[in-house]
Amino acid sequence: MSTFVPSARTCAIVAIAMFAPVVASYVWPMDRWWLDYPGILFHLAIFLLVPQLPAPGWAKAAGYGWLVVDVTVGVMTLNHVPSEIAMPIRLGGHIFAGLWIVNVSLLAIRPIKFTGLIAGGWLAAFSFVSPFVPKTALAPTALLMLLWLGLIAWHNGSTGRRQVRLITTV
């Protein structure tokens, strides 16, 4: 029994397309009520990307944990759960996101490694310092995530059935 899974490139491109409106909302004032929908779809696209990128099993588990937490928080905010409740839960999930992103990046070519180590490290670290710094300090990770996903899409060729090419060759 064969199961279709989109290519790593397709998953990364869909994730970028879903996350871009969320990132744009940081810059341009807009009514934010609808942004949870593309945010949830972003995380579901990443859900299909996790098994395709080289990482230790425990790091992939961390990636899935992040996605479960963040999709749940997205649905919570759609249902008007206050930010004071939802945001700390989301930040807890970001620790697992950072673990996954950093571990995928450690096995990747230099541009992905550099971008991912910064994005994943910053994302996880922010969760620990969030009570002491402004929420805007998290914003650069959004741009870094878009860049990281773009590099993954670019380095994984066409949307055809190609093997994921992230691992550094010696």
Coordinates of C-alpha atoms in Angstrom, one line a residue, residues 10 13 18 24 27 34 39 45 100 119 141 145 167:
T10 CA 6.3 21.3 -1.9
I13 CA 6.6 26.1 -0.2
M18 CA 0.7 30.0 4.8
A24 CA 3.1 40.4 7.0
V27 CA 4.3 45.1 9.6
W34 CA -8.4 35.3 10.3
G39 CA -1.2 29.7 10.9
A45 CA 2.4 21.7 6.1
W100 CA 13.7 20.1 15.9
A119 CA 16.1 30.6 14.0
T141 CA 12.5 34.4 14.0
M145 CA 11.9 30.7 9.4
I167 CA 23.0 16.5 4.5

